[in-house]
Structures are given as C-alpha cells and as structure tokens.
Coordinates of C-alpha atoms in Angstrom, one line a residue:
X1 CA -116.1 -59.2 -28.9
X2 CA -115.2 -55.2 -28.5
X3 CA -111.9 -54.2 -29.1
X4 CA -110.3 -54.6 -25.7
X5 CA -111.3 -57.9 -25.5
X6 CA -110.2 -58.7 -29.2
X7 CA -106.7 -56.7 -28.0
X8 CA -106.2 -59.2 -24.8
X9 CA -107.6 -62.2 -26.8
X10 CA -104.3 -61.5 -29.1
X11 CA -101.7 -60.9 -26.4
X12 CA -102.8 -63.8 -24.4
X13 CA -102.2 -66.3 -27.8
X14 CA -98.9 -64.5 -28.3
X15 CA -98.0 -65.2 -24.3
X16 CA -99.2 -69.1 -24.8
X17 CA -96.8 -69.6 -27.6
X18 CA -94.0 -69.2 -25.1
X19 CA -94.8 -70.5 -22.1
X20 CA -93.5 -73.5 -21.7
X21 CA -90.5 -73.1 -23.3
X22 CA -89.4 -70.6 -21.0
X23 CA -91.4 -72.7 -17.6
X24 CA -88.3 -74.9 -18.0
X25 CA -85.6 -72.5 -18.3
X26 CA -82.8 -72.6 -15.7
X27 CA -83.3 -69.4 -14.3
X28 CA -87.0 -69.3 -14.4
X29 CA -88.1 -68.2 -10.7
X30 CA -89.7 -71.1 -8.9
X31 CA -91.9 -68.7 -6.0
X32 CA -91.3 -65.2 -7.6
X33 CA -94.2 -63.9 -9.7
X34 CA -92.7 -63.2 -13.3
X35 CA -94.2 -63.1 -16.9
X36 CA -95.2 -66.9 -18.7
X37 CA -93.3 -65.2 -21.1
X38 CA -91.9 -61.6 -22.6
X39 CA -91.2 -59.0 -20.5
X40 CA -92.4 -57.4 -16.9
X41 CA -91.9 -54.4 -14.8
X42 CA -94.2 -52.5 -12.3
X43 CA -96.2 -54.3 -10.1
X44 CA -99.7 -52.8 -10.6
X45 CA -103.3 -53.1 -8.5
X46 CA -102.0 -55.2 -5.9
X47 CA -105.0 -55.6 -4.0
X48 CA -107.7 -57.9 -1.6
X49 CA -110.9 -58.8 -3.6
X50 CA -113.5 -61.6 -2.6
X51 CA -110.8 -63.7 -0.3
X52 CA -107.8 -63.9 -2.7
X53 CA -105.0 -61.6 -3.7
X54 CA -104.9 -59.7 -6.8
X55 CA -101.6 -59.0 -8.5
X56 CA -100.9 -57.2 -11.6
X57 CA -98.2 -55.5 -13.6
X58 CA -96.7 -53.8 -16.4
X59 CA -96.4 -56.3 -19.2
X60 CA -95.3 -56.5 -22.8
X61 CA -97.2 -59.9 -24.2
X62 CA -95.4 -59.6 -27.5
X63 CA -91.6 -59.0 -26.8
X64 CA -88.9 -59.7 -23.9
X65 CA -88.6 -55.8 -24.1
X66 CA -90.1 -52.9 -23.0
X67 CA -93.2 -52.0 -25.4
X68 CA -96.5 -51.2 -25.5
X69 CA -97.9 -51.5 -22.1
X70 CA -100.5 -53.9 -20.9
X71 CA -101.7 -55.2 -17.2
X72 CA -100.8 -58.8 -16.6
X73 CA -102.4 -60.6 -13.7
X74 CA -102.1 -63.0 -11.1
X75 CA -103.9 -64.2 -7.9
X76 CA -103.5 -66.3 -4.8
X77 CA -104.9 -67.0 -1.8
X78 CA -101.8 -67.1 0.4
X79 CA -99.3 -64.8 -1.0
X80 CA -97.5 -67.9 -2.2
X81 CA -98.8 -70.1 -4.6
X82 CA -100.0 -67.5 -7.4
X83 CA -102.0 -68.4 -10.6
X84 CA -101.7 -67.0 -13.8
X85 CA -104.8 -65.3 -15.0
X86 CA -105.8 -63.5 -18.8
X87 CA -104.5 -60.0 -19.4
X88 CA -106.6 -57.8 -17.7
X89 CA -105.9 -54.1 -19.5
X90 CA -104.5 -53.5 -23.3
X91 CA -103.8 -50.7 -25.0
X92 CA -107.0 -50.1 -27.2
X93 CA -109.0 -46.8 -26.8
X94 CA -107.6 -43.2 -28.1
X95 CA -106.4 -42.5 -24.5
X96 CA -104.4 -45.5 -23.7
X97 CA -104.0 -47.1 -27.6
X98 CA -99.9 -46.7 -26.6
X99 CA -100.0 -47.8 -23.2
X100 CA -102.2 -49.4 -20.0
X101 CA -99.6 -47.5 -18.1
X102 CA -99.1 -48.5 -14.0
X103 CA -101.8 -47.8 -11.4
X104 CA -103.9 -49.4 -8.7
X105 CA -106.9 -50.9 -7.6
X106 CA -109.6 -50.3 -5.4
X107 CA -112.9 -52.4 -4.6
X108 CA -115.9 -50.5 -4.2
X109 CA -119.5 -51.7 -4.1
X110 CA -118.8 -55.1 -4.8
X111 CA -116.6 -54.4 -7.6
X112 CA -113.1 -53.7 -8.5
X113 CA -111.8 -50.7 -10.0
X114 CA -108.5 -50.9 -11.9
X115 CA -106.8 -46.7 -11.9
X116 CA -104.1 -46.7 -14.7
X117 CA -102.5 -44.3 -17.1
X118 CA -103.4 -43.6 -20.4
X119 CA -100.3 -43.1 -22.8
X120 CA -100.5 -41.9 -26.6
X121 CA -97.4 -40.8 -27.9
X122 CA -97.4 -37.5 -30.0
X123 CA -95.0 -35.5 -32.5
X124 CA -93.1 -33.3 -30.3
X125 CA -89.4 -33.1 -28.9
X126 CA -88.3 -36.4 -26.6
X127 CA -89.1 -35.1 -23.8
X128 CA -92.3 -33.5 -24.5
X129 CA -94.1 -36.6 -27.1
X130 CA -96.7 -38.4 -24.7
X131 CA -100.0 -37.6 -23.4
X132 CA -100.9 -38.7 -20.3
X133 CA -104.2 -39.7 -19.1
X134 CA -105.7 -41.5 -16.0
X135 CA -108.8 -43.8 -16.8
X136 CA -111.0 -46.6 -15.1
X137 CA -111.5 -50.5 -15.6
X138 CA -114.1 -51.9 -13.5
X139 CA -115.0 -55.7 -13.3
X140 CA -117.5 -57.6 -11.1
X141 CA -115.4 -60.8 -11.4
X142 CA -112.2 -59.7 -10.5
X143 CA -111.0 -60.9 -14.0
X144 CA -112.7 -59.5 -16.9
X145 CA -112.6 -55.5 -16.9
X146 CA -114.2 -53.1 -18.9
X147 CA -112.9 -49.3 -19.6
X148 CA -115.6 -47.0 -18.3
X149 CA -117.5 -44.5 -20.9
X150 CA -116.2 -41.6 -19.1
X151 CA -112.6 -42.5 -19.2
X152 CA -110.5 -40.8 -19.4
X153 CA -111.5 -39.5 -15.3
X154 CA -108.1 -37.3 -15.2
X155 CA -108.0 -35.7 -18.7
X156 CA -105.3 -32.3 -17.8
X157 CA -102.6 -31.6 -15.5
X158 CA -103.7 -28.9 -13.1
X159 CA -102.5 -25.4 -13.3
X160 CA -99.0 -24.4 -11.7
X161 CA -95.3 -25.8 -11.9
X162 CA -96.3 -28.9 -13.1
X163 CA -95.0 -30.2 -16.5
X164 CA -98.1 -31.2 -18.3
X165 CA -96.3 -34.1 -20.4
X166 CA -95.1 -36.6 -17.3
X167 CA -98.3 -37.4 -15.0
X168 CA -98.6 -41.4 -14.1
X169 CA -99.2 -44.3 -11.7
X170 CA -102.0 -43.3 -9.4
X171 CA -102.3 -45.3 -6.3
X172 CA -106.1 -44.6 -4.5
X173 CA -107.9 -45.3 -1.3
X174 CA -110.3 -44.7 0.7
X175 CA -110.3 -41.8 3.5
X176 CA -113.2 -41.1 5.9
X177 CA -115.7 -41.2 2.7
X178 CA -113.8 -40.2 0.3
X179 CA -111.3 -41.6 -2.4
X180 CA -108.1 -40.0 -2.7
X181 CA -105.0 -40.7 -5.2
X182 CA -101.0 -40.0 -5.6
X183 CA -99.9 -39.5 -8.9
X184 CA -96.4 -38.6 -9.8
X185 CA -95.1 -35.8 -11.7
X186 CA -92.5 -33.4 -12.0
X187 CA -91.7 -29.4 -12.0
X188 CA -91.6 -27.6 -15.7
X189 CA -87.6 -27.6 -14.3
X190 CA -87.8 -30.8 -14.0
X191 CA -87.7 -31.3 -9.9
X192 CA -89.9 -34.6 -8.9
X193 CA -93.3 -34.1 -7.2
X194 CA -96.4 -35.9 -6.1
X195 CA -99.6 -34.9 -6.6
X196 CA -102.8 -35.5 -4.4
X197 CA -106.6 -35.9 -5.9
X198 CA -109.7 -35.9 -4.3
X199 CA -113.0 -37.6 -5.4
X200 CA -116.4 -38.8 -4.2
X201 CA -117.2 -41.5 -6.7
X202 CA -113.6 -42.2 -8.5
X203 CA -115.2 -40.6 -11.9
X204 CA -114.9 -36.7 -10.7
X205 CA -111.6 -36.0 -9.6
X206 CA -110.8 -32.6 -8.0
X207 CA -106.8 -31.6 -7.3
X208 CA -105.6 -30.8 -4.2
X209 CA -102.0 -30.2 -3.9
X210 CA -98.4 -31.3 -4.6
X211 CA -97.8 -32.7 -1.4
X212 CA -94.1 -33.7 -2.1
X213 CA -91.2 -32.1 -3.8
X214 CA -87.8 -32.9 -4.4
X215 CA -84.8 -30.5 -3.0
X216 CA -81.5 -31.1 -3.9
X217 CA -80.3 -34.0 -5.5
X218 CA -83.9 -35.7 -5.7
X219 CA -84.1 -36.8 -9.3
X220 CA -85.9 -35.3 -12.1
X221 CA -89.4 -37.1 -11.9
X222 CA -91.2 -39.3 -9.1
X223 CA -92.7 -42.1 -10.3
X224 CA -94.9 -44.8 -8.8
X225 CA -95.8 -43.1 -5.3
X226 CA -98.1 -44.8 -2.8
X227 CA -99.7 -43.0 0.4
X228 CA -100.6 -45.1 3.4
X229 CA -101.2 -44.8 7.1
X230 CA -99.0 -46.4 9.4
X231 CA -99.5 -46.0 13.5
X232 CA -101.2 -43.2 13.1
X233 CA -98.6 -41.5 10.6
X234 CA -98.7 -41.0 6.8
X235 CA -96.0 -43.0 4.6
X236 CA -95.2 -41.7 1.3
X237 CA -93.3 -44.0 -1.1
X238 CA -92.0 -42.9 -4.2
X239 CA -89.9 -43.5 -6.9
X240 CA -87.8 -41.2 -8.1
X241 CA -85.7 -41.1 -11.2
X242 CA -82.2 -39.4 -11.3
X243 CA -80.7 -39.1 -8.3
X244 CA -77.2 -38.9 -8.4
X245 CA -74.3 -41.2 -6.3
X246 CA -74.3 -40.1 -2.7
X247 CA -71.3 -42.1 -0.9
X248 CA -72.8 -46.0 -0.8
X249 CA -75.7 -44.5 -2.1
X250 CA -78.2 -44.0 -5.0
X251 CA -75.9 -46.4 -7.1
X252 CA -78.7 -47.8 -9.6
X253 CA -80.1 -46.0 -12.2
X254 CA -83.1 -45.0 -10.6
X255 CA -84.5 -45.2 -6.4
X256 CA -87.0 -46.5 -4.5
X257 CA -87.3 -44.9 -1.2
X258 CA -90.1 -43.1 1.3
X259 CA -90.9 -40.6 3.6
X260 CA -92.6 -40.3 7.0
X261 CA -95.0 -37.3 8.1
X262 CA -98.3 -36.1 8.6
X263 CA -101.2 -35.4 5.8
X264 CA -103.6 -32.5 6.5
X265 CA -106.6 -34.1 4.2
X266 CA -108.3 -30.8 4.2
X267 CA -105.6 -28.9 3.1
X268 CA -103.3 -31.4 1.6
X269 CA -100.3 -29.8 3.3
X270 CA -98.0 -33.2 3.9
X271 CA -95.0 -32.5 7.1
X272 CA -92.1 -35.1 6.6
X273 CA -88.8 -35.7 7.5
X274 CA -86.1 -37.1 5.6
X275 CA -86.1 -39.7 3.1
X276 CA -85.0 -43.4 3.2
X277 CA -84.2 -45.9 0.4
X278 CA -86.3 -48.8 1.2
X279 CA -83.8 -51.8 -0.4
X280 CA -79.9 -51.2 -0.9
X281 CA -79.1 -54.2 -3.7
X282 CA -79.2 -53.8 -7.3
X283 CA -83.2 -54.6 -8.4
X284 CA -85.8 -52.9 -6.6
X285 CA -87.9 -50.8 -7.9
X286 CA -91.7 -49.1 -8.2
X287 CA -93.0 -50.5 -5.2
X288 CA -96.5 -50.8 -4.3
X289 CA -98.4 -52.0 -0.9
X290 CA -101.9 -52.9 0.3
X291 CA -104.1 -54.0 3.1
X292 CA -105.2 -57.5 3.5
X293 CA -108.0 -58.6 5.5
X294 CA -105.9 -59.3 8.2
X295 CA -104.7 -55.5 8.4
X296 CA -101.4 -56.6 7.1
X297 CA -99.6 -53.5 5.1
X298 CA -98.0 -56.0 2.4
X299 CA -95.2 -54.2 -0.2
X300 CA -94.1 -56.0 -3.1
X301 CA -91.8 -54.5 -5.7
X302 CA -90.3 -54.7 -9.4
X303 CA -87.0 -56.9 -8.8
X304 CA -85.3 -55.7 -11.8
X305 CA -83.6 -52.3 -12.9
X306 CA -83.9 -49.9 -16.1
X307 CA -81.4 -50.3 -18.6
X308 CA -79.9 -53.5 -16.8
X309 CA -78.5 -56.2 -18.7
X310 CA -81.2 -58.7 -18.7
X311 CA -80.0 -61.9 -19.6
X312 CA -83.2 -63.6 -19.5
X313 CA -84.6 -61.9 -22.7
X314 CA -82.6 -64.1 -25.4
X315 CA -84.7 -66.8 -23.9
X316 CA -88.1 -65.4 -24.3
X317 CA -88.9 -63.5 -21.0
X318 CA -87.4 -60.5 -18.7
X319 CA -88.2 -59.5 -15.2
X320 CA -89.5 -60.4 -11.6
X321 CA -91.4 -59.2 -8.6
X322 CA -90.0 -59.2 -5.4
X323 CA -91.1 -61.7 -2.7
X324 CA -94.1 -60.1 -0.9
X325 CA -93.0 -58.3 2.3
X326 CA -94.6 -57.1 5.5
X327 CA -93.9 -53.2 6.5
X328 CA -94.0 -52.2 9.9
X329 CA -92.9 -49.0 11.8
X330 CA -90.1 -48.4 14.2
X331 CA -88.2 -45.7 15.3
X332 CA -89.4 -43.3 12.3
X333 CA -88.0 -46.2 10.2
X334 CA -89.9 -48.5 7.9
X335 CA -88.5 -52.2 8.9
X336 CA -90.0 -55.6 6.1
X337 CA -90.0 -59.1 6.5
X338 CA -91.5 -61.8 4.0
X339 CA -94.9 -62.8 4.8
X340 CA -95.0 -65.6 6.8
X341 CA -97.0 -67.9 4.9
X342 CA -93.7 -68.3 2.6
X343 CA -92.9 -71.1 5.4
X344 CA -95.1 -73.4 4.2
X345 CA -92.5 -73.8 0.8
X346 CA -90.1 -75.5 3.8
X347 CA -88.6 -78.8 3.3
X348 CA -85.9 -80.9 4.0
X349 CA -84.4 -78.3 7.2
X350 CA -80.3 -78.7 7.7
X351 CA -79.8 -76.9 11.2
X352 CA -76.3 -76.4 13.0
X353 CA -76.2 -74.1 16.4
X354 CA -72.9 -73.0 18.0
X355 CA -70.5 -73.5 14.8
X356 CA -67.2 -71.3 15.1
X357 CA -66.0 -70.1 11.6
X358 CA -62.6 -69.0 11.0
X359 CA -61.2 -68.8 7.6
X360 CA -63.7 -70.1 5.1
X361 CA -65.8 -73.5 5.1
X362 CA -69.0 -75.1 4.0
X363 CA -71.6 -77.0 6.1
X364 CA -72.9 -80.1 4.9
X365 CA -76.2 -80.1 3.6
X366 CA -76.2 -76.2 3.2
X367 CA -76.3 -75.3 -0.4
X368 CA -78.7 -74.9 -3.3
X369 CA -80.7 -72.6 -5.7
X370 CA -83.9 -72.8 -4.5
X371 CA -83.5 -72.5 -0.7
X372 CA -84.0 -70.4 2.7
X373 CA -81.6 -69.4 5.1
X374 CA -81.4 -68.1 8.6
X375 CA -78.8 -67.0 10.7
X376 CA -77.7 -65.8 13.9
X377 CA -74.3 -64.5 14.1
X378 CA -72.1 -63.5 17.1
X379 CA -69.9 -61.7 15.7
X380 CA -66.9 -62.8 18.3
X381 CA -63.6 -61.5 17.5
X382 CA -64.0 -60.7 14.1
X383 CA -63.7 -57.4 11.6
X384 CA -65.4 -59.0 8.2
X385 CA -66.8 -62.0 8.1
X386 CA -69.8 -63.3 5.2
X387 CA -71.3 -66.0 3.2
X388 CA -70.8 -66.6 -0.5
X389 CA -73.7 -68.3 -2.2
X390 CA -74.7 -69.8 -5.6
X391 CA -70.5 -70.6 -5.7
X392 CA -69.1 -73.3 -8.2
X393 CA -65.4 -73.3 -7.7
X394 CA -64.7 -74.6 -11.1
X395 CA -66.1 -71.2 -12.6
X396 CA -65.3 -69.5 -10.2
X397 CA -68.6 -68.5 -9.5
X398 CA -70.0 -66.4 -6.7
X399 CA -72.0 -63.8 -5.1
X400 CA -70.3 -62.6 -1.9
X401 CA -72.0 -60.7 0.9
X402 CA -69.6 -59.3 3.7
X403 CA -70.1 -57.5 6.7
X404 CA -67.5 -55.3 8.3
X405 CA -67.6 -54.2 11.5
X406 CA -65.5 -51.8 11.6
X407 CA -67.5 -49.3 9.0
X408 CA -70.9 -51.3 10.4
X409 CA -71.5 -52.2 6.3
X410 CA -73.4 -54.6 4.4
X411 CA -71.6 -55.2 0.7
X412 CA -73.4 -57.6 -1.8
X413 CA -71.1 -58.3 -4.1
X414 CA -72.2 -59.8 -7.7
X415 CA -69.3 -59.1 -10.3
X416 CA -68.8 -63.0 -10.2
X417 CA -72.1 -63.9 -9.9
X418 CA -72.2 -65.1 -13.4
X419 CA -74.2 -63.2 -16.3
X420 CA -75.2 -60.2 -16.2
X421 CA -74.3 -56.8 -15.0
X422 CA -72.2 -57.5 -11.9
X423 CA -71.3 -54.6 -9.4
X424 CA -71.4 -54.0 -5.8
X425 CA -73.3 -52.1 -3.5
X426 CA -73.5 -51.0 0.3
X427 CA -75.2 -50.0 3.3
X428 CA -74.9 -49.5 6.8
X429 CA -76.3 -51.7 9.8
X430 CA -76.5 -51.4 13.5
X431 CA -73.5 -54.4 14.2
X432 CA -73.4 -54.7 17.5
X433 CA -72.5 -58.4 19.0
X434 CA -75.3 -60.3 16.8
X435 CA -76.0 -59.5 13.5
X436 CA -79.3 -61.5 11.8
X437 CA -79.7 -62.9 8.1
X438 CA -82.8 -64.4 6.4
X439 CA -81.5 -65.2 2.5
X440 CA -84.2 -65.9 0.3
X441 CA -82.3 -67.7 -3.0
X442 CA -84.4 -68.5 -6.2
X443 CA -83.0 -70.0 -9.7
X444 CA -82.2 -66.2 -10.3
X445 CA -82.2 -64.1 -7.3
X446 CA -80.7 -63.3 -3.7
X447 CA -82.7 -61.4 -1.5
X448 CA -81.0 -60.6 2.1
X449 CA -83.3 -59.5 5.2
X450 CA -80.9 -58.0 7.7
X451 CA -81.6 -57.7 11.4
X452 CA -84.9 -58.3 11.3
X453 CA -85.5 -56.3 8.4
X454 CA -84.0 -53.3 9.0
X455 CA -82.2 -53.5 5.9
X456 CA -82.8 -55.3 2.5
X457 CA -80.6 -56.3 -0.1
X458 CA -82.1 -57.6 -3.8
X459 CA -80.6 -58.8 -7.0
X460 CA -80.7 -60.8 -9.9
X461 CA -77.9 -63.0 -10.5
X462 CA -77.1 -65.6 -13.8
X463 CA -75.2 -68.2 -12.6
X464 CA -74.7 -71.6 -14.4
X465 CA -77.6 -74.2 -12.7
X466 CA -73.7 -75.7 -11.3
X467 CA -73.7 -72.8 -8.8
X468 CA -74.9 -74.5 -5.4
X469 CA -72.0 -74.4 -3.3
X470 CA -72.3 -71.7 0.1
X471 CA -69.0 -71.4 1.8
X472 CA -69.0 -69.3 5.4
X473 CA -65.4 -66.6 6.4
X474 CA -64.4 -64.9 8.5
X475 CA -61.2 -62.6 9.8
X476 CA -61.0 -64.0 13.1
X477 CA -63.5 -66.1 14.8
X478 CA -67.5 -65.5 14.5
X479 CA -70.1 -68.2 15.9
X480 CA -73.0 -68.9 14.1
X481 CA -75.3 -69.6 17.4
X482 CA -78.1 -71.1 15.4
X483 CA -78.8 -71.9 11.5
X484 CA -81.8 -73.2 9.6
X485 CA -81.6 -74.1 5.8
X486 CA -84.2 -75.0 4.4
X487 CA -85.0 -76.2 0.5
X488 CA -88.2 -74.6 -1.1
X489 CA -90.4 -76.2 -3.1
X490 CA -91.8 -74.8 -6.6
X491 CA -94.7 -72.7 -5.8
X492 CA -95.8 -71.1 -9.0
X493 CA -96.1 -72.8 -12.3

C-alpha cells in the first residue's frame, strides 16, 4: 500500500468510528449530502462518469472542524439517493501533504481525472505562509485515484499582478479540442481575479489571461470560479471573499454570485455585464455545476457559511450541500429549480386550493421536518403576508419568511429559529398578483425557490425535533389558489 492509500486507509477508520452515532442525530439531513461524520465544505468534482453521478468535497475525516483537507465522495444514479464511497484524495505528497484543496473533475479516455490544489504551509507572515499547487488524480474506476508522477501540472503563478501565495479551485473542460481551467486568485493589492489555462492533454498547462477582475467593492480574493456555456453565452461563477454590506445585500461573510458575457478563447478576453448573487439566505457558498448526459447544467453548492456557529460539531459532524439544482437562462438572469427526480422522495400529499388567509392559521396535515411544499399565492388585498415553519409554540420557535409588497421583498427570518446563529436577510422579487414558493425542509435546513426560481433562499436552522408546526398570515386577505405538501422519505443513509 503507497502512502496515499495508507493516508485514506486511516481517515476512512477514523470516519467509521462515528458514523453511526451521528446517522441518528436529530438534525442529521435525511436527502442532503453531508459528511458520515467530522466536518464538510466545498463541493468538489461534481461530475458524470460511466452512468452515475460523482460527488465530492472538501472534508476533514478527523475533526468536526476545518483541517487538513481531503476529497470525500459520493455517487448516485439519480441525483437523489447518494452512496457513500472511500476518501478519494489525502493530503500525502510534498505538494499537497497540507491539503487536497477544492477542484474538479473531468473524464477523458475512459478515465477520470480529479484537478485539485496542492497546499503546504510555509514560515512567512499570515497572509503570505502557503504554497499553492495544482496536481492530478486519475482513476479507471471512478473510485480509487492515483496522483500522477508529474504532479504538480501547475507549479508557479504566472507573471503580472497576481499574488503568488493565493491560486486554488480549478474547474476544467473541454473546448473544441482542448482543455481549459478557471482558477481563482487575487491582485498583489489584493482585488479578486480569475485566471484562465489552456492545455492539450491536462499535464502542460499554458496561461492565458485573467479574464475577471473585481472593481469596487468586490472582495479581496475569488474563490471557487466555474466557466460554462449557457445558450450560446459564457457564465462565470465565482466566489468572492470580502465584499462589504450593500443595502439587503452581501450580508454573510463571504458571496456566491456570477456573471454573464462572452469568452474570446483565442484571446481570452471575457465581455460581461454586472454581477448577480446566485442565493440571498444565509448558507450558500462555492458553488460548482456540470453536464449530465441528458445536457442538464446541474449546480450544487456548500450550504453552510465560514465562521458560522455550527451547532452540529459538538455532536461529531459539521456541514451540508445544497439540494442539487437545475440552471437555466432568462432575461440575462440565471433562474434554478431542484432536479426533478427529487419527486420521487413524495409521500403522503396534503393538498388545499382556494384557501383565503387572513390573520394567521394552520392547515391540517401541513407540517413537518422532512417535507415539500408548493404554493401558489394571489396575493389579494394584502401588504405582507408569509409562512412560519419548523414553529413549536411552546418554545417559541420559528423561522418566518414574509413577503411585502410594498418594497417587492423576500425576508427569511431565523433569529428564532432555534440554535445557532439567527439573523435575517432580504431580497427583491417581481410581486405582481401571484407570487410562487417551493420550500424544501430537511431535519436542519430551509431552502425557498421563489417564482419559479428566480430567487433562492438557503439556511441552516437548529430547532428542537418538537418544531413541526407551519402557521400561514397575512395583513389583509391573500388566497392560496393551490397547495401541495408533501412528506419526504429518507434518501441517504
């Protein structure tokens, strides 16, 4: 057994000694990805290999908290039911021994290619103690991966303003022959950036630009970008980290968010327009989307925040991924929905059409923790009007979403919502005389698709397992034309 092997042999025992103590914890997810146990954060080589999806992600195998980077891994065959696999990277070479830090995944000639970050930490000031390094894992199976001899394939940060100590998370693909990759960075002022690479095998990498950089108040470094073609135009997602509170906006501690343009792939000039958060709760972050073989562009994302309470980690295990989501293109805007094939968790539907709310009341057989909603609101005569879910009245439990009309805005509400870190955020929706709500609520979690997904809301919430209760109000009279609830059965174990 080399050393990787013996590495991931190791961290897989330590990840087995927790498992099931923390499979039957109260807020364990029941059809979110999350760690078996210790802690998670960016979703990694999301990818379509042999038939089944490929999921991996920043893991720490040895501690709730952040630490020495490895790749956990997960697969499924309908975005849905996902089994837990071995640890596919670990920290073990002189280039990564401090980190397997995020990247991608790519198949090519029957095989798939894992594109990560090397990290070794150095003696230097804070800012300036890391070497970063991208390298290659390749595996026939899908399972087992093996670092290449000529790791690492990205050794130096190119020439110019770039600051040669933060260069990460490169996402690759395929263009008209050859293989390109984002990778984020930042000035030597510290401005975010994204670099582009070019190769024609994935070992030699050539540099081609900084396609993107930040003006203004756009945070000091972009993580975790992702390039992609969408109706014939170029989305750039990115993460960036520091932006400061704009109105509603840019309230956690770090954004996820995108931009829309055109790529020149010959001269790696990049025209876009403005950019866009792509989720306005509290946990969303480092996104990352593929292809699958039905030509679905598929984005799942980190449902957690830096430097959040986590209330999870006294019990053994920290973090989450979103629920997979489909991104298509209107109006300049990207809009998601969850993939389809989350129906099949249905059971047990409680459905009411043409129920006038005014005040606030429940509906029989409408509440839960592990459930789907859906709505369609006429919004009437009223100025707010909202649902409060995972509500005990005893506690006084809650977390409240509102809309009001007359600013158009969407406000999640969480300070009630139990343990953790509270707070409120909000955006703006078109309101016009029928607002839409699909409400995705696991042991843990709220996420809210809004018209049709032009708008998401995420967050992790800590109520007691006593919080079921979901009340309706309303200002003056709204009518809910049509509403589906729908229990959802335990999809990962």
């Amino acid at each position: 057994m080399d050393k990787h092997q013996l590495q991931i042999e190791k961290a897989n025992q330590e990840v087995n000694k927790l498992k099931e103590q923390v499979s039957s914890h109260e807020w364990n997810l029941q059809y979110h990805v999350m760690p078996q146990a210790n802690w998670m954060n960016d979703p990694n080589g999301f990818s379509f290999f042999k038939g089944e999806y490929h999921l991996f992600y920043q893991h720490h195998p040895y501690d709730p908290k952040w630490g020495p980077m490895h790749w956990g891994h997960v697969k499924s065959k309908d975005l849905v039911r996902w089994e837990h696999l071995p640890i596919a990277l670990a920290p073990s070479e002189d280039y990564d021994k401090d980190g397997c830090f995020s990247g991608s995944a790519i198949e090519k000639d029957g095989k798939l290619y894992l594109m990560y970050t090397g990290n070794v930490w150095i003696e230097g000031k804070l800012d300036e103690d890391l070497k970063q390094v991208q390298a290659i894992a390749v595996s026939e199976d899908g399972i087992h991966f093996e670092k290449i001899k000529e790791n690492p394939v990205i050794s130096e940060v190119p020439e110019g303003d770039i600051n040669i100590f933060h260069f990460r998370d490169p996402k690759v693909w395929k263009h008209e022959g050859s293989y390109y990759c984002v990778l984020g960075s930042k000035t030597k002022s510290n401005t975010g950036q994204v670099l582009l690479y070019r190769s024609s095998n994935l070992i030699d990498w050539e540099f081609v630009s900084v396609i993107a950089k930040g003006e203004g108040n756009f945070g000091f470094m972009w993580e975790c970008p992702d390039l992609f073609e969408l109706e014939g135009k170029e989305v750039l997602v990115m993460s960036p980290q520091g932006v400061k509170p704009e109105g509603n906006d840019y309230h956690n501690l770090h954004q996820a968010g995108y931009v829309i343009g055109q790529l020149n792939y010959q001269t790696g000039i990049f025209q876009y327009g403005p950019y866009y958060t792509l989720d306005h709760g509290f946990d969303f972050y480092a996104p990352q989307t593929m292809v699958d073989d039905k030509g679905r562009r598929i984005l799942i994302g980190w449902m957690d925040m830096w430097e959040s309470d986590m209330p999870t980690q006294e019990f053994g295990y920290s973090g989450a991924m979103t629920i997979p989501r489909i991104v298509s293109l209107r109006d300049d805007r990207l809009y998601t929905l969850p993939v389809p094939e989350l129906e099949d968790l249905r059971e047990e539907e409680t459905y009411y059409s043409d129920v006038l709310i005014e005040g606030e009341t429940s509906l029989k057989g409408v509440h839960g923790d592990c459930l789907e909603l859906k709505m369609k609101i006429d919004v009437k005569d009223a100025t707010t009007f909202g649902l409060k879910v995972r509500q005990d009245a005893e506690t006084k439990q809650e977390t409240v979403l509102t809309l009001d009309k007359r600013d158009g805005l969407v406000i999640l509400d969480r300070t009630k919502a139990g343990k953790g870190p509270g707070g409120v955020r909000k955006t703006t929706v078109s309101m016009d005389k029928t607002i839409t709500l699909q409400i995705f609520i696991d042991k843990s979690s709220v996420e809210i698709f809004i018209n049709e997904g032009e708008k998401v809301m995420s967050a992790r919430v800590f109520p007691t397992k006593e919080a079921q209760g979901i009340t309706f109000f309303a200002d003056h009279s709204v009518e809910i034309k049509s509403l589906s609830k729908w229990s959802l059965k335990k999809a990962i174990k």
